[in-house]
């Protein structure tokens, strides 16, 4: 009779723990939020890397010149988080900055005054964007791993008794 009572108590504890976990936190929401943040930061890293790769690109004879880009994230995805479907909108916009003019009279693409048009990429700002985006990505990854660990621990506690 005592063994039967112990199993009832364990089953009650397990059911109460599962109900409590459902009320406190829906882990899919935490995963969706972290995933959305990682998507935004990955896009920022890709755009910054592209800008850095084209920092010393010169304009062509017909006037075509690389324009630096910026990743713009829209943060209005609260309703999607409630459903566990956080999908932020990231748009990439070209900069309208004038080209960086460098005096190089011997360059084949120099204009009549001896200036060559280079892409208007600020390498220092792009490196800061790259580092910031990488740190944010790592923070989102740490948050996702912590949520996963908590979810696994909760299942372990609930199933171990």
mmCIF file of C-alpha atoms in Angstrom:
data_model
loop_
_atom_site.group_PDB
_atom_site.id
_atom_site.type_symbol
_atom_site.label_atom_id
_atom_site.label_comp_id
_atom_site.label_asym_id
_atom_site.label_seq_id
_atom_site.Cartn_x
_atom_site.Cartn_y
_atom_site.Cartn_z
ATOM 1 C CA UNK A 1 0.000 0.000 0.000
ATOM 2 C CA UNK A 2 2.875 2.406 0.793
ATOM 3 C CA UNK A 3 4.494 1.775 -2.646
ATOM 4 C CA UNK A 4 1.194 2.590 -4.313
ATOM 5 C CA UNK A 5 0.949 5.863 -2.354
ATOM 6 C CA UNK A 6 4.513 6.839 -3.292
ATOM 7 C CA UNK A 7 3.820 6.344 -6.999
ATOM 8 C CA UNK A 8 0.690 8.510 -6.736
ATOM 9 C CA UNK A 9 2.691 11.277 -5.065
ATOM 10 C CA UNK A 10 5.401 11.046 -7.726
ATOM 11 C CA UNK A 11 2.818 11.154 -10.525
ATOM 12 C CA UNK A 12 1.118 14.142 -8.878
ATOM 13 C CA UNK A 13 4.476 15.952 -8.528
ATOM 14 C CA UNK A 14 5.341 15.247 -12.131
ATOM 15 C CA UNK A 15 1.968 16.461 -13.408
ATOM 16 C CA UNK A 16 2.161 19.577 -11.211
ATOM 17 C CA UNK A 17 5.688 20.301 -12.454
ATOM 18 C CA UNK A 18 4.642 19.940 -16.081
ATOM 19 C CA UNK A 19 1.651 22.231 -15.534
ATOM 20 C CA UNK A 20 3.853 24.769 -13.767
ATOM 21 C CA UNK A 21 6.376 24.728 -16.606
ATOM 22 C CA UNK A 22 3.617 25.257 -19.172
ATOM 23 C CA UNK A 23 2.383 28.260 -17.216
ATOM 24 C CA UNK A 24 5.789 29.829 -16.546
ATOM 25 C CA UNK A 25 7.507 29.591 -19.897
ATOM 26 C CA UNK A 26 6.807 28.292 -23.308
ATOM 27 C CA UNK A 27 10.294 27.321 -24.459
ATOM 28 C CA UNK A 28 9.401 27.557 -28.119
ATOM 29 C CA UNK A 29 8.916 31.299 -27.622
ATOM 30 C CA UNK A 30 12.389 31.626 -26.118
ATOM 31 C CA UNK A 31 13.846 29.639 -29.007
ATOM 32 C CA UNK A 32 11.953 31.767 -31.540
ATOM 33 C CA UNK A 33 13.151 35.023 -29.984
ATOM 34 C CA UNK A 34 16.782 33.881 -29.945
ATOM 35 C CA UNK A 35 16.508 32.551 -33.477
ATOM 36 C CA UNK A 36 15.058 35.839 -34.704
ATOM 37 C CA UNK A 37 17.895 37.758 -33.077
ATOM 38 C CA UNK A 38 20.482 35.455 -34.635
ATOM 39 C CA UNK A 39 18.915 35.948 -38.065
ATOM 40 C CA UNK A 40 19.139 39.727 -37.753
ATOM 41 C CA UNK A 41 22.718 39.642 -36.507
ATOM 42 C CA UNK A 42 23.809 37.190 -39.208
ATOM 43 C CA UNK A 43 22.451 39.592 -41.824
ATOM 44 C CA UNK A 44 24.335 42.487 -40.207
ATOM 45 C CA UNK A 45 27.562 40.442 -40.285
ATOM 46 C CA UNK A 46 27.057 39.537 -43.953
ATOM 47 C CA UNK A 47 26.387 43.148 -44.957
ATOM 48 C CA UNK A 48 29.379 44.478 -42.988
ATOM 49 C CA UNK A 49 31.630 41.806 -44.530
ATOM 50 C CA UNK A 50 30.404 42.716 -48.009
ATOM 51 C CA UNK A 51 31.072 46.394 -47.358
ATOM 52 C CA UNK A 52 34.580 45.660 -46.077
ATOM 53 C CA UNK A 53 35.294 43.464 -49.087
ATOM 54 C CA UNK A 54 34.375 46.362 -51.388
ATOM 55 C CA UNK A 55 36.062 49.129 -49.366
ATOM 56 C CA UNK A 56 38.770 49.709 -51.984
ATOM 57 C CA UNK A 57 36.614 49.167 -55.036
ATOM 58 C CA UNK A 58 36.995 51.882 -57.657
ATOM 59 C CA UNK A 59 34.297 53.224 -59.906
ATOM 60 C CA UNK A 60 34.175 51.950 -63.453
ATOM 61 C CA UNK A 61 34.565 54.014 -66.609
ATOM 62 C CA UNK A 62 30.788 54.257 -67.044
ATOM 63 C CA UNK A 63 30.406 55.638 -63.489
ATOM 64 C CA UNK A 64 29.121 52.517 -61.748
ATOM 65 C CA UNK A 65 30.335 52.441 -58.157
ATOM 66 C CA UNK A 66 29.715 50.097 -55.257
ATOM 67 C CA UNK A 67 27.350 51.647 -52.710
ATOM 68 C CA UNK A 68 27.784 50.614 -49.059
ATOM 69 C CA UNK A 69 24.735 48.915 -47.588
ATOM 70 C CA UNK A 70 23.030 48.873 -44.205
ATOM 71 C CA UNK A 71 20.860 46.160 -42.670
ATOM 72 C CA UNK A 72 17.743 47.688 -41.121
ATOM 73 C CA UNK A 73 15.770 45.422 -38.750
ATOM 74 C CA UNK A 74 12.093 45.987 -38.057
ATOM 75 C CA UNK A 75 11.315 45.202 -34.427
ATOM 76 C CA UNK A 76 7.533 44.990 -34.783
ATOM 77 C CA UNK A 77 7.187 41.238 -34.611
ATOM 78 C CA UNK A 78 5.566 40.927 -31.162
ATOM 79 C CA UNK A 79 2.427 39.175 -32.409
ATOM 80 C CA UNK A 80 4.537 36.547 -34.154
ATOM 81 C CA UNK A 81 6.440 35.851 -30.913
ATOM 82 C CA UNK A 82 3.145 35.088 -29.160
ATOM 83 C CA UNK A 83 2.581 32.379 -31.737
ATOM 84 C CA UNK A 84 6.163 31.135 -31.581
ATOM 85 C CA UNK A 85 6.845 32.393 -35.108
ATOM 86 C CA UNK A 86 9.232 35.297 -34.586
ATOM 87 C CA UNK A 87 10.369 36.327 -38.029
ATOM 88 C CA UNK A 88 11.804 39.840 -38.036
ATOM 89 C CA UNK A 89 11.912 41.822 -41.216
ATOM 90 C CA UNK A 90 15.417 42.819 -42.245
ATOM 91 C CA UNK A 91 15.779 45.190 -45.151
ATOM 92 C CA UNK A 92 19.047 46.091 -46.818
ATOM 93 C CA UNK A 93 19.366 49.654 -48.047
ATOM 94 C CA UNK A 94 22.099 51.219 -50.148
ATOM 95 C CA UNK A 95 23.854 54.301 -48.860
ATOM 96 C CA UNK A 96 23.580 57.523 -50.833
ATOM 97 C CA UNK A 97 26.930 58.883 -49.664
ATOM 98 C CA UNK A 98 29.122 60.464 -52.314
ATOM 99 C CA UNK A 99 32.165 58.440 -53.360
ATOM 100 C CA UNK A 100 35.505 58.894 -51.651
ATOM 101 C CA UNK A 101 37.705 60.828 -54.069
ATOM 102 C CA UNK A 102 41.438 60.056 -53.922
ATOM 103 C CA UNK A 103 44.061 61.945 -55.881
ATOM 104 C CA UNK A 104 45.879 59.380 -58.053
ATOM 105 C CA UNK A 105 46.745 61.040 -61.391
ATOM 106 C CA UNK A 106 48.516 57.901 -62.719
ATOM 107 C CA UNK A 107 45.498 55.599 -62.171
ATOM 108 C CA UNK A 108 43.805 54.438 -65.398
ATOM 109 C CA UNK A 109 40.351 55.351 -64.036
ATOM 110 C CA UNK A 110 41.318 58.833 -62.820
ATOM 111 C CA UNK A 111 39.142 61.692 -63.989
ATOM 112 C CA UNK A 112 40.453 64.773 -65.802
ATOM 113 C CA UNK A 113 41.574 66.338 -62.502
ATOM 114 C CA UNK A 114 43.443 63.153 -61.439
ATOM 115 C CA UNK A 115 40.920 61.887 -58.863
ATOM 116 C CA UNK A 116 39.723 58.277 -58.598
ATOM 117 C CA UNK A 117 36.283 57.496 -57.130
ATOM 118 C CA UNK A 118 36.336 54.804 -54.428
ATOM 119 C CA UNK A 119 33.359 53.312 -52.599
ATOM 120 C CA UNK A 120 32.308 55.416 -49.586
ATOM 121 C CA UNK A 121 32.948 52.630 -47.070
ATOM 122 C CA UNK A 122 34.068 53.621 -43.586
ATOM 123 C CA UNK A 123 36.246 50.648 -42.639
ATOM 124 C CA UNK A 124 36.354 51.529 -38.943
ATOM 125 C CA UNK A 125 32.565 51.811 -38.685
ATOM 126 C CA UNK A 126 32.141 48.548 -40.592
ATOM 127 C CA UNK A 127 34.565 46.753 -38.250
ATOM 128 C CA UNK A 128 32.636 48.073 -35.245
ATOM 129 C CA UNK A 129 29.367 46.917 -36.804
ATOM 130 C CA UNK A 130 30.922 43.517 -37.489
ATOM 131 C CA UNK A 131 32.177 43.126 -33.918
ATOM 132 C CA UNK A 132 28.891 44.335 -32.411
ATOM 133 C CA UNK A 133 26.842 41.972 -34.573
ATOM 134 C CA UNK A 134 29.101 39.035 -33.714
ATOM 135 C CA UNK A 135 28.782 39.744 -29.981
ATOM 136 C CA UNK A 136 24.996 40.048 -30.280
ATOM 137 C CA UNK A 137 24.855 36.789 -32.223
ATOM 138 C CA UNK A 138 26.890 35.077 -29.497
ATOM 139 C CA UNK A 139 24.554 36.487 -26.812
ATOM 140 C CA UNK A 140 21.497 35.160 -28.646
ATOM 141 C CA UNK A 141 23.187 31.783 -29.030
ATOM 142 C CA UNK A 142 23.982 31.698 -25.296
ATOM 143 C CA UNK A 143 20.360 32.554 -24.487
ATOM 144 C CA UNK A 144 19.135 29.760 -26.747
ATOM 145 C CA UNK A 145 21.540 27.252 -25.187
ATOM 146 C CA UNK A 146 20.450 28.300 -21.693
ATOM 147 C CA UNK A 147 16.784 27.863 -22.634
ATOM 148 C CA UNK A 148 17.561 24.442 -24.072
ATOM 149 C CA UNK A 149 19.429 23.434 -20.913
ATOM 150 C CA UNK A 150 16.548 24.617 -18.734
ATOM 151 C CA UNK A 151 14.035 22.704 -20.820
ATOM 152 C CA UNK A 152 16.125 19.531 -20.634
ATOM 153 C CA UNK A 153 16.631 19.934 -16.883
ATOM 154 C CA UNK A 154 12.897 20.387 -16.406
ATOM 155 C CA UNK A 155 12.195 17.193 -18.324
ATOM 156 C CA UNK A 156 14.893 15.392 -16.357
ATOM 157 C CA UNK A 157 13.431 16.538 -13.020
ATOM 158 C CA UNK A 158 9.891 15.666 -14.068
ATOM 159 C CA UNK A 159 10.800 12.250 -15.475
ATOM 160 C CA UNK A 160 13.322 11.216 -12.824
ATOM 161 C CA UNK A 161 10.847 10.657 -9.973
#
